[in-house]
Amino acid sequence: MSIAYLNGSYVPLAEARISPLDRGFLFGDGIYEVVPYYGAKPVGFVPHMNRMIDGLAALEINCNKTVDQWRELMDELVAKNADVGENLGVYVHVSRGADTKRFHAYPENVEPTIFAFAFAIKNPEPADRTKVTQFSVSSTEDLRWKRCNIKSTALLGNVMHYQQGHAAGNNEILLYNGNGELTEGSSCNAFIVKDGVVITPIQDNQILPGITRRIIIDSLKADGSIQVEERTVTMDEVRNADEIWITSSSKEIAPVTKLDGQPVGNGEVGEVWEAAFKIYSASKFDY
Ligand code: PDD
């Protein structure tokens, strides 16, 4: 049975209860993270927690847990959920907490609500371009807000975009801004490959600073065999790319072979994907 953490206690997930006046419920006023654990070992634990601490500071939510305290809490949750799966995603969520009324301004003297639970995630994909799961995506203009760098629990913009891709039979949807420049996917970052060079949009307010994205860039740079660029990427470049990848903590690096019903490159998973996935997989636990 799935065990959750809620405000200091470990409880069965189905029994966890919060107030309907919780501002996470009323306003989406909170920050969340998803940390992947493979065989009880996390990937990118410190960067994930630093991103959460930055998000909490941006929202002025006073939650003073240290990275070490988070580690203890989440390792314990993983241990308590060993029967849920060998590989777990740990969802952790800090909302501003429950007020006594519904009022937009930040209340004073409210305790943040801290909630976490673990869910089974898939085994990593094989680093083999002939066997890996292929993704198909659609694309649309990014209609979310201008603070996509904050990992807020207010995800309606992402949810509506994701649903648009899902309803059309795709696994994801790529988003582009009003200038026709790629931002990211509705729940992932995006990369293209052209002539052997790996290219991804710069980290600004239009995208989430993805931890998987960061590990890919850093591990490829450390390895040195594949060139990586962070720069503006137009949708024309996306449509003419040799390869497209989407990346997140749960997907790792997923190769996209269809965009808006058209084949990406030659329609097969690319060689650069396979080489990059091997480099990423060999070093992901170092981050
Ligand atoms: N999604 N961009 C968006 C909008 C995301 O929601 C995510 C992650 C990413 C990738 O970030 P990371 O590599 O740190 O997982 C980029 C998570 C997994 C989710 O909401 O379930």
PDB file of C-alpha atoms in Angstrom, residues 28-247:
ATOM      1  CA  GLY A  28      -2.511  26.474  -6.656  1.00  0.00           C
ATOM      2  CA  ASP A  29      -0.320  28.441  -4.220  1.00  0.00           C
ATOM      3  CA  GLY A  30       2.569  26.030  -3.814  1.00  0.00           C
ATOM      4  CA  ILE A  31       5.725  24.472  -5.210  1.00  0.00           C
ATOM      5  CA  TYR A  32       6.370  20.848  -6.106  1.00  0.00           C
ATOM      6  CA  GLU A  33       9.121  18.504  -7.202  1.00  0.00           C
ATOM      7  CA  VAL A  34       9.321  15.025  -8.672  1.00  0.00           C
ATOM      8  CA  VAL A  35      12.555  13.174  -7.882  1.00  0.00           C
ATOM      9  CA  PRO A  36      13.231   9.798  -9.553  1.00  0.00           C
ATOM     10  CA  TYR A  37      14.717   7.012  -7.412  1.00  0.00           C
ATOM     11  CA  TYR A  38      16.158   3.921  -9.132  1.00  0.00           C
ATOM     12  CA  GLY A  39      16.767   1.071  -6.693  1.00  0.00           C
ATOM     13  CA  ALA A  40      16.619   3.571  -3.782  1.00  0.00           C
ATOM     14  CA  LYS A  41      19.207   5.889  -5.425  1.00  0.00           C
ATOM     15  CA  PRO A  42      17.955   9.347  -6.454  1.00  0.00           C
ATOM     16  CA  VAL A  43      18.943  11.216  -9.613  1.00  0.00           C
ATOM     17  CA  GLY A  44      19.742  14.910  -9.205  1.00  0.00           C
ATOM     18  CA  PHE A  45      18.592  15.088  -5.579  1.00  0.00           C
ATOM     19  CA  VAL A  46      20.481  18.264  -4.630  1.00  0.00           C
ATOM     20  CA  PRO A  47      19.555  20.238  -7.793  1.00  0.00           C
ATOM     21  CA  HIS A  48      15.916  19.153  -7.405  1.00  0.00           C
ATOM     22  CA  MET A  49      15.844  20.409  -3.816  1.00  0.00           C
ATOM     23  CA  ASN A  50      17.690  23.606  -4.650  1.00  0.00           C
ATOM     24  CA  ARG A  51      15.104  24.314  -7.360  1.00  0.00           C
ATOM     25  CA  MET A  52      12.346  23.764  -4.789  1.00  0.00           C
ATOM     26  CA  ILE A  53      14.031  26.044  -2.249  1.00  0.00           C
ATOM     27  CA  ASP A  54      14.352  28.737  -4.982  1.00  0.00           C
ATOM     28  CA  GLY A  55      10.656  28.313  -5.886  1.00  0.00           C
ATOM     29  CA  LEU A  56       9.589  28.615  -2.248  1.00  0.00           C
ATOM     30  CA  ALA A  57      11.676  31.779  -1.896  1.00  0.00           C
ATOM     31  CA  ALA A  58      10.076  33.236  -5.074  1.00  0.00           C
ATOM     32  CA  LEU A  59       6.637  32.652  -3.540  1.00  0.00           C
ATOM     33  CA  GLU A  60       7.783  33.805  -0.063  1.00  0.00           C
ATOM     34  CA  ILE A  61       6.662  30.527   1.505  1.00  0.00           C
ATOM     35  CA  ASN A  62       8.519  29.962   4.751  1.00  0.00           C
ATOM     36  CA  CYS A  63       9.513  26.345   4.784  1.00  0.00           C
ATOM     37  CA  ASN A  64      12.887  26.046   6.416  1.00  0.00           C
ATOM     38  CA  LYS A  65      13.726  22.394   5.766  1.00  0.00           C
ATOM     39  CA  THR A  66      17.317  21.895   4.664  1.00  0.00           C
ATOM     40  CA  VAL A  67      18.400  19.713   1.748  1.00  0.00           C
ATOM     41  CA  ASP A  68      19.601  17.100   4.306  1.00  0.00           C
ATOM     42  CA  GLN A  69      16.219  17.094   6.059  1.00  0.00           C
ATOM     43  CA  TRP A  70      14.466  16.628   2.710  1.00  0.00           C
ATOM     44  CA  ARG A  71      16.817  13.759   1.941  1.00  0.00           C
ATOM     45  CA  GLU A  72      15.977  12.030   5.222  1.00  0.00           C
ATOM     46  CA  LEU A  73      12.233  12.492   4.680  1.00  0.00           C
ATOM     47  CA  MET A  74      12.285  11.250   1.089  1.00  0.00           C
ATOM     48  CA  ASP A  75      14.644   8.316   1.712  1.00  0.00           C
ATOM     49  CA  GLU A  76      12.321   7.199   4.494  1.00  0.00           C
ATOM     50  CA  LEU A  77       9.295   7.516   2.212  1.00  0.00           C
ATOM     51  CA  VAL A  78      11.079   5.424  -0.426  1.00  0.00           C
ATOM     52  CA  ALA A  79      11.914   2.755   2.185  1.00  0.00           C
ATOM     53  CA  LYS A  80       8.291   2.662   3.368  1.00  0.00           C
ATOM     54  CA  ASN A  81       7.101   2.234  -0.232  1.00  0.00           C
ATOM     55  CA  ALA A  82       9.466  -0.584  -1.212  1.00  0.00           C
ATOM     56  CA  ASP A  83       6.464  -2.761  -2.121  1.00  0.00           C
ATOM     57  CA  VAL A  84       5.166  -0.113  -4.563  1.00  0.00           C
ATOM     58  CA  GLY A  85       8.078  -0.635  -6.931  1.00  0.00           C
ATOM     59  CA  GLU A  86      11.825  -0.976  -7.395  1.00  0.00           C
ATOM     60  CA  ASN A  87      11.894   2.413  -9.149  1.00  0.00           C
ATOM     61  CA  LEU A  88       9.912   5.255  -7.636  1.00  0.00           C
ATOM     62  CA  GLY A  89       9.057   8.823  -8.460  1.00  0.00           C
ATOM     63  CA  VAL A  90       8.809  10.870  -5.285  1.00  0.00           C
ATOM     64  CA  TYR A  91       6.338  13.740  -5.554  1.00  0.00           C
ATOM     65  CA  VAL A  92       6.858  16.419  -2.899  1.00  0.00           C
ATOM     66  CA  HIS A  93       4.618  19.425  -2.534  1.00  0.00           C
ATOM     67  CA  VAL A  94       4.759  22.453  -0.244  1.00  0.00           C
ATOM     68  CA  SER A  95       1.752  24.750  -0.283  1.00  0.00           C
ATOM     69  CA  ARG A  96       1.434  28.000   1.633  1.00  0.00           C
ATOM     70  CA  GLY A  97      -0.961  26.251   4.024  1.00  0.00           C
ATOM     71  CA  ALA A  98      -4.549  26.587   5.226  1.00  0.00           C
ATOM     72  CA  ASP A  99      -5.913  30.073   5.992  1.00  0.00           C
ATOM     73  CA  THR A 100      -9.158  30.828   7.872  1.00  0.00           C
ATOM     74  CA  LYS A 101     -10.699  32.589   4.883  1.00  0.00           C
ATOM     75  CA  ARG A 102     -10.294  32.913   1.116  1.00  0.00           C
ATOM     76  CA  PHE A 103      -8.267  36.079   0.538  1.00  0.00           C
ATOM     77  CA  HIS A 104      -5.705  36.592  -2.218  1.00  0.00           C
ATOM     78  CA  ALA A 105      -2.911  38.287  -0.210  1.00  0.00           C
ATOM     79  CA  TYR A 106      -0.341  36.040   1.459  1.00  0.00           C
ATOM     80  CA  PRO A 107      -1.562  35.388   5.027  1.00  0.00           C
ATOM     81  CA  GLU A 108       0.775  35.693   7.991  1.00  0.00           C
ATOM     82  CA  ASN A 109       1.383  32.986  10.570  1.00  0.00           C
ATOM     83  CA  VAL A 110       0.211  30.118   8.402  1.00  0.00           C
ATOM     84  CA  GLU A 111       2.108  26.826   8.510  1.00  0.00           C
ATOM     85  CA  PRO A 112       2.991  25.422   5.078  1.00  0.00           C
ATOM     86  CA  THR A 113       1.413  22.093   4.180  1.00  0.00           C
ATOM     87  CA  ILE A 114       4.050  19.500   3.318  1.00  0.00           C
ATOM     88  CA  PHE A 115       2.899  16.483   1.367  1.00  0.00           C
ATOM     89  CA  ALA A 116       4.833  13.719  -0.385  1.00  0.00           C
ATOM     90  CA  PHE A 117       4.033  10.363  -1.913  1.00  0.00           C
ATOM     91  CA  ALA A 118       5.815   7.794  -4.049  1.00  0.00           C
ATOM     92  CA  PHE A 119       4.640   6.118  -7.229  1.00  0.00           C
ATOM     93  CA  ALA A 120       6.114   3.405  -9.423  1.00  0.00           C
ATOM     94  CA  ILE A 121       8.071   4.558 -12.472  1.00  0.00           C
ATOM     95  CA  LYS A 122       9.262   2.469 -15.414  1.00  0.00           C
ATOM     96  CA  ASN A 123      12.676   0.855 -15.676  1.00  0.00           C
ATOM     97  CA  PRO A 124      15.055   2.991 -17.702  1.00  0.00           C
ATOM     98  CA  GLU A 125      14.668   2.393 -21.447  1.00  0.00           C
ATOM     99  CA  PRO A 126      17.332   0.333 -23.242  1.00  0.00           C
ATOM    100  CA  ALA A 127      20.113   2.470 -24.760  1.00  0.00           C
ATOM    101  CA  ASP A 128      19.340   0.921 -28.141  1.00  0.00           C
ATOM    102  CA  ARG A 129      17.804   2.982 -30.930  1.00  0.00           C
ATOM    103  CA  THR A 130      16.038  -0.065 -32.347  1.00  0.00           C
ATOM    104  CA  LYS A 131      14.316  -0.963 -29.050  1.00  0.00           C
ATOM    105  CA  VAL A 132      13.574   2.293 -27.226  1.00  0.00           C
ATOM    106  CA  THR A 133       9.979   3.566 -26.968  1.00  0.00           C
ATOM    107  CA  GLN A 134       9.314   6.221 -29.613  1.00  0.00           C
ATOM    108  CA  PHE A 135       7.214   9.298 -28.894  1.00  0.00           C
ATOM    109  CA  SER A 136       4.872  11.271 -31.124  1.00  0.00           C
ATOM    110  CA  VAL A 137       4.110  14.904 -30.337  1.00  0.00           C
ATOM    111  CA  SER A 138       1.976  17.712 -31.666  1.00  0.00           C
ATOM    112  CA  SER A 139       2.732  21.432 -31.341  1.00  0.00           C
ATOM    113  CA  THR A 140       0.865  24.574 -30.415  1.00  0.00           C
ATOM    114  CA  GLU A 141       1.448  28.141 -29.235  1.00  0.00           C
ATOM    115  CA  ASP A 142       2.498  28.311 -25.583  1.00  0.00           C
ATOM    116  CA  LEU A 143      -0.416  29.988 -23.778  1.00  0.00           C
ATOM    117  CA  ARG A 144       0.910  29.614 -20.209  1.00  0.00           C
ATOM    118  CA  TRP A 145       2.054  32.423 -17.937  1.00  0.00           C
ATOM    119  CA  LYS A 146       5.383  34.307 -18.007  1.00  0.00           C
ATOM    120  CA  ARG A 147       6.911  32.580 -14.972  1.00  0.00           C
ATOM    121  CA  CYS A 148       7.329  29.070 -16.294  1.00  0.00           C
ATOM    122  CA  ASN A 149      10.687  28.899 -14.483  1.00  0.00           C
ATOM    123  CA  ILE A 150       8.786  28.517 -11.169  1.00  0.00           C
ATOM    124  CA  LYS A 151       7.735  24.898 -10.551  1.00  0.00           C
ATOM    125  CA  SER A 152       4.341  25.940  -9.261  1.00  0.00           C
ATOM    126  CA  THR A 153       1.539  23.514  -8.422  1.00  0.00           C
ATOM    127  CA  ALA A 154      -0.738  25.804 -10.485  1.00  0.00           C
ATOM    128  CA  LEU A 155      -0.467  23.614 -13.579  1.00  0.00           C
ATOM    129  CA  LEU A 156      -3.734  24.280 -15.400  1.00  0.00           C
ATOM    130  CA  GLY A 157      -1.964  25.843 -18.397  1.00  0.00           C
ATOM    131  CA  ASN A 158       0.278  22.765 -18.677  1.00  0.00           C
ATOM    132  CA  VAL A 159      -2.643  20.400 -18.118  1.00  0.00           C
ATOM    133  CA  MET A 160      -4.735  22.031 -20.872  1.00  0.00           C
ATOM    134  CA  HIS A 161      -1.821  21.864 -23.310  1.00  0.00           C
ATOM    135  CA  TYR A 162      -1.026  18.259 -22.402  1.00  0.00           C
ATOM    136  CA  GLN A 163      -4.668  17.290 -22.877  1.00  0.00           C
ATOM    137  CA  GLN A 164      -4.680  18.869 -26.341  1.00  0.00           C
ATOM    138  CA  GLY A 165      -1.782  16.603 -27.408  1.00  0.00           C
ATOM    139  CA  HIS A 166      -3.232  13.575 -25.614  1.00  0.00           C
ATOM    140  CA  ALA A 167      -6.706  13.965 -27.156  1.00  0.00           C
ATOM    141  CA  ALA A 168      -5.055  14.025 -30.606  1.00  0.00           C
ATOM    142  CA  GLY A 169      -3.354  10.683 -29.836  1.00  0.00           C
ATOM    143  CA  ASN A 170       0.100  12.064 -29.013  1.00  0.00           C
ATOM    144  CA  ASN A 171       2.387  11.494 -26.028  1.00  0.00           C
ATOM    145  CA  GLU A 172       3.225  15.181 -25.555  1.00  0.00           C
ATOM    146  CA  ILE A 173       2.851  18.612 -27.099  1.00  0.00           C
ATOM    147  CA  LEU A 174       5.696  20.984 -27.972  1.00  0.00           C
ATOM    148  CA  LEU A 175       5.088  24.649 -27.248  1.00  0.00           C
ATOM    149  CA  TYR A 176       6.338  27.746 -29.059  1.00  0.00           C
ATOM    150  CA  ASN A 177       6.124  31.426 -28.171  1.00  0.00           C
ATOM    151  CA  GLY A 178       4.580  34.279 -30.190  1.00  0.00           C
ATOM    152  CA  ASN A 179       7.817  34.594 -32.207  1.00  0.00           C
ATOM    153  CA  GLY A 180       7.615  30.970 -33.356  1.00  0.00           C
ATOM    154  CA  GLU A 181      10.441  29.924 -30.996  1.00  0.00           C
ATOM    155  CA  LEU A 182      10.409  26.599 -29.166  1.00  0.00           C
ATOM    156  CA  THR A 183       9.915  26.865 -25.407  1.00  0.00           C
ATOM    157  CA  GLU A 184       9.414  23.340 -23.984  1.00  0.00           C
ATOM    158  CA  GLY A 185       6.815  20.551 -23.761  1.00  0.00           C
ATOM    159  CA  SER A 186       3.772  20.718 -21.482  1.00  0.00           C
ATOM    160  CA  SER A 187       5.540  18.461 -18.937  1.00  0.00           C
ATOM    161  CA  CYS A 188       9.108  18.248 -20.236  1.00  0.00           C
ATOM    162  CA  ASN A 189      12.002  20.131 -21.806  1.00  0.00           C
ATOM    163  CA  ALA A 190      12.866  19.788 -25.479  1.00  0.00           C
ATOM    164  CA  PHE A 191      16.043  19.311 -27.514  1.00  0.00           C
ATOM    165  CA  ILE A 192      16.756  19.053 -31.238  1.00  0.00           C
ATOM    166  CA  VAL A 193      19.743  17.595 -33.071  1.00  0.00           C
ATOM    167  CA  LYS A 194      20.988  19.040 -36.371  1.00  0.00           C
ATOM    168  CA  ASP A 195      24.124  17.835 -38.147  1.00  0.00           C
ATOM    169  CA  GLY A 196      25.343  16.124 -34.981  1.00  0.00           C
ATOM    170  CA  VAL A 197      24.894  19.206 -32.740  1.00  0.00           C
ATOM    171  CA  VAL A 198      22.514  19.002 -29.763  1.00  0.00           C
ATOM    172  CA  ILE A 199      20.546  22.250 -29.329  1.00  0.00           C
ATOM    173  CA  THR A 200      18.098  23.307 -26.597  1.00  0.00           C
ATOM    174  CA  PRO A 201      16.371  26.614 -25.746  1.00  0.00           C
ATOM    175  CA  ILE A 202      18.117  28.835 -23.229  1.00  0.00           C
ATOM    176  CA  GLN A 203      17.019  28.720 -19.591  1.00  0.00           C
ATOM    177  CA  ASP A 204      14.807  31.760 -19.047  1.00  0.00           C
ATOM    178  CA  ASN A 205      11.323  32.539 -17.710  1.00  0.00           C
ATOM    179  CA  GLN A 206       9.706  30.687 -20.622  1.00  0.00           C
ATOM    180  CA  ILE A 207      10.824  27.238 -19.472  1.00  0.00           C
ATOM    181  CA  LEU A 208      11.249  25.175 -16.347  1.00  0.00           C
ATOM    182  CA  PRO A 209      14.947  24.788 -15.507  1.00  0.00           C
ATOM    183  CA  GLY A 210      14.719  21.010 -15.900  1.00  0.00           C
ATOM    184  CA  ILE A 211      17.109  18.888 -13.871  1.00  0.00           C
ATOM    185  CA  THR A 212      17.242  16.206 -16.591  1.00  0.00           C
ATOM    186  CA  ARG A 213      18.012  18.974 -19.121  1.00  0.00           C
ATOM    187  CA  ARG A 214      20.852  20.218 -16.896  1.00  0.00           C
ATOM    188  CA  ILE A 215      22.305  16.718 -16.384  1.00  0.00           C
ATOM    189  CA  ILE A 216      22.207  16.089 -20.151  1.00  0.00           C
ATOM    190  CA  ILE A 217      23.985  19.361 -20.954  1.00  0.00           C
ATOM    191  CA  ASP A 218      26.583  18.926 -18.200  1.00  0.00           C
ATOM    192  CA  SER A 219      27.278  15.246 -18.873  1.00  0.00           C
ATOM    193  CA  LEU A 220      27.608  15.793 -22.647  1.00  0.00           C
ATOM    194  CA  LYS A 221      29.947  18.731 -22.069  1.00  0.00           C
ATOM    195  CA  ALA A 222      32.033  16.717 -19.588  1.00  0.00           C
ATOM    196  CA  ASP A 223      32.240  13.826 -22.054  1.00  0.00           C
ATOM    197  CA  GLY A 224      33.150  16.141 -24.928  1.00  0.00           C
ATOM    198  CA  SER A 225      32.249  13.858 -27.847  1.00  0.00           C
ATOM    199  CA  ILE A 226      28.970  15.641 -28.714  1.00  0.00           C
ATOM    200  CA  GLN A 227      28.616  19.394 -29.216  1.00  0.00           C
ATOM    201  CA  VAL A 228      25.833  21.090 -27.187  1.00  0.00           C
ATOM    202  CA  GLU A 229      24.352  24.559 -27.666  1.00  0.00           C
ATOM    203  CA  GLU A 230      21.866  26.498 -25.494  1.00  0.00           C
ATOM    204  CA  ARG A 231      20.253  29.088 -27.762  1.00  0.00           C
ATOM    205  CA  THR A 232      16.981  30.227 -29.352  1.00  0.00           C
ATOM    206  CA  VAL A 233      15.454  27.422 -31.453  1.00  0.00           C
ATOM    207  CA  THR A 234      12.842  28.331 -34.083  1.00  0.00           C
ATOM    208  CA  MET A 235       9.981  26.022 -34.988  1.00  0.00           C
ATOM    209  CA  ASP A 236      11.386  25.917 -38.541  1.00  0.00           C
ATOM    210  CA  GLU A 237      14.521  24.378 -37.050  1.00  0.00           C
ATOM    211  CA  VAL A 238      12.392  21.953 -35.033  1.00  0.00           C
ATOM    212  CA  ARG A 239      10.525  20.864 -38.173  1.00  0.00           C
ATOM    213  CA  ASN A 240      13.798  20.387 -40.058  1.00  0.00           C
ATOM    214  CA  ALA A 241      15.672  18.701 -37.209  1.00  0.00           C
ATOM    215  CA  ASP A 242      17.393  15.335 -37.629  1.00  0.00           C
ATOM    216  CA  GLU A 243      16.226  14.340 -34.128  1.00  0.00           C
ATOM    217  CA  ILE A 244      13.911  15.695 -31.424  1.00  0.00           C
ATOM    218  CA  TRP A 245      14.121  14.617 -27.776  1.00  0.00           C
ATOM    219  CA  ILE A 246      11.874  15.406 -24.833  1.00  0.00           C
ATOM    220  CA  THR A 247      13.303  15.143 -21.339  1.00  0.00           C
TER     221      THR A 247
END
